[in-house]
Amino acid sequence: MKAVRLFEFDQPPRLVDVAEPTISGPLDVIVRVAGAGVCRTDLHLVEGVFKDGMGDKLPFTLGHENAGWIEEVGSGVPNLAKGDPVILHPQPSCGLCRNCRVGNDMHCTGASFFPGFDGTDGGYADLLKTNVRSVIKLAPGTDPASLAPFADAGITAYHAVKKLLPIIRPGTNAVVLGVGGLGHFGIQILKALSCARVIALDTRPERLDFARRLGADEAFHSALDGGINAVREATDGQGADIIFDYVGEHGTPDTSMKMLRRGGTYSQIGYGGSLSIKTVDLLLGEYTIVGNIVGTYSDLAELMELNRQGKVKITAQQFPLEDAADVLHELDQGRIEGRAVLLPAGARQSAQTTPAAAFASR
Ligand SMILES: [Zn+2]
Ligand SMILES: [Zn+2]
């Protein structure tokens, strides 16, 4: 089968032929990939952000946002059959440790793995091997291809918003910083679950209309001062009650602290940069700083229900799997609206895919 694999850090991944995965344990599941989301984490992987302790894991197949159809299951999987449309939680967890018992899949201390991220083969391929614990069945007849980014970008945005629901009241001003793959989910999820007034910020003017179409109450250009003045003006000089930072780099964490209301909450979702704050300022502002790593199995199941109800949609552009390296470049250049999804040849008989080269020249 075809797979897009990372052979070397700082070099684009390459499309190669590899052996098909096989069932080896009773809880194994093999999924025929319909679509795999392209994520900034893939860029960070290629850049070598996670290279410590990872050198010996190369090469491996990228792709941690995956959806498709069941192809084959192990002997201990009673609830899935060939052809079922599914989306996969990105980290199959052990189900036995204490964190798993309380549903906290991302902090599993047992035998968990993360296909497409930790050196285990991911979904930039025709087939993907995972574990039954990661599988969420979609409604019969659902086309999973474009839904793949819900499996990471969507679930992470959902997890962050859901965690802060108890502090959102009528009148709460919530800033969504960055209207890209994550932020475009964040706006819709905030509107679907809460009464917050949503203020979107982005450095690209074309994304402000996009934000309003998704339901943002206000949208401001943040190229000059990071959006500090716009947010101050829109909140009677007080600042935002909550900032969801879907960027987390290029200075946004520090900028966020300057537009946060006293007593406010900074929620970090995007990553790559750093945050520094004097302890005396933290004290005087009585700020809360919250980190977020993906989400729980239930978060993803709940989010797919919101999608089925039409309350949270995905804006995704589809590309052939073979164009993975070009699509990663487009993402790096900020030229993807919403999310990019890679479709293997077998999944795109009827789908409309755009070659990345054509997209770049638009
Ligand atoms: Zn991702
Ligand atoms: Zn566990």
PDB file of N, CA, C and O and ligand atoms in Angstrom, residues 94-95 97 100 108-110, ligand 2:
ATOM      1  N   CYS A  94      -5.224   2.406  27.463  1.00  0.00           N
ATOM      2  CA  CYS A  94      -5.228   1.023  27.961  1.00  0.00           C
ATOM      3  C   CYS A  94      -6.579   0.604  28.528  1.00  0.00           C
ATOM      4  O   CYS A  94      -6.927  -0.568  28.508  1.00  0.00           O
ATOM      5  N   GLY A  95      -7.340   1.559  29.081  1.00  0.00           N
ATOM      6  CA  GLY A  95      -8.650   1.216  29.640  1.00  0.00           C
ATOM      7  C   GLY A  95      -8.587   0.655  31.048  1.00  0.00           C
ATOM      8  O   GLY A  95      -9.620   0.401  31.665  1.00  0.00           O
ATOM      9  N   CYS A  97      -5.873   1.685  33.580  1.00  0.00           N
ATOM     10  CA  CYS A  97      -5.222   2.511  34.602  1.00  0.00           C
ATOM     11  C   CYS A  97      -6.246   3.470  35.232  1.00  0.00           C
ATOM     12  O   CYS A  97      -7.362   3.612  34.740  1.00  0.00           O
ATOM     13  N   CYS A 100      -7.541   6.221  32.877  1.00  0.00           N
ATOM     14  CA  CYS A 100      -8.509   5.687  31.917  1.00  0.00           C
ATOM     15  C   CYS A 100      -9.854   5.437  32.603  1.00  0.00           C
ATOM     16  O   CYS A 100     -10.914   5.697  32.031  1.00  0.00           O
ATOM     17  N   CYS A 108      -3.354   8.502  30.131  1.00  0.00           N
ATOM     18  CA  CYS A 108      -3.207   7.058  30.352  1.00  0.00           C
ATOM     19  C   CYS A 108      -1.775   6.756  30.790  1.00  0.00           C
ATOM     20  O   CYS A 108      -0.816   7.224  30.181  1.00  0.00           O
ATOM     21  N   THR A 109      -1.639   5.962  31.865  1.00  0.00           N
ATOM     22  CA  THR A 109      -0.294   5.580  32.332  1.00  0.00           C
ATOM     23  C   THR A 109       0.037   4.143  31.945  1.00  0.00           C
ATOM     24  O   THR A 109       1.075   3.626  32.321  1.00  0.00           O
ATOM     25  N   GLY A 110      -0.862   3.501  31.225  1.00  0.00           N
ATOM     26  CA  GLY A 110      -0.628   2.118  30.810  1.00  0.00           C
ATOM     27  C   GLY A 110      -0.099   2.057  29.392  1.00  0.00           C
ATOM     28  O   GLY A 110       0.638   2.937  28.945  1.00  0.00           O
TER      29      GLY A 110
HETATM   30 ZN    ZN B   2      -4.793   3.805  30.691  1.00  0.00          ZN
END
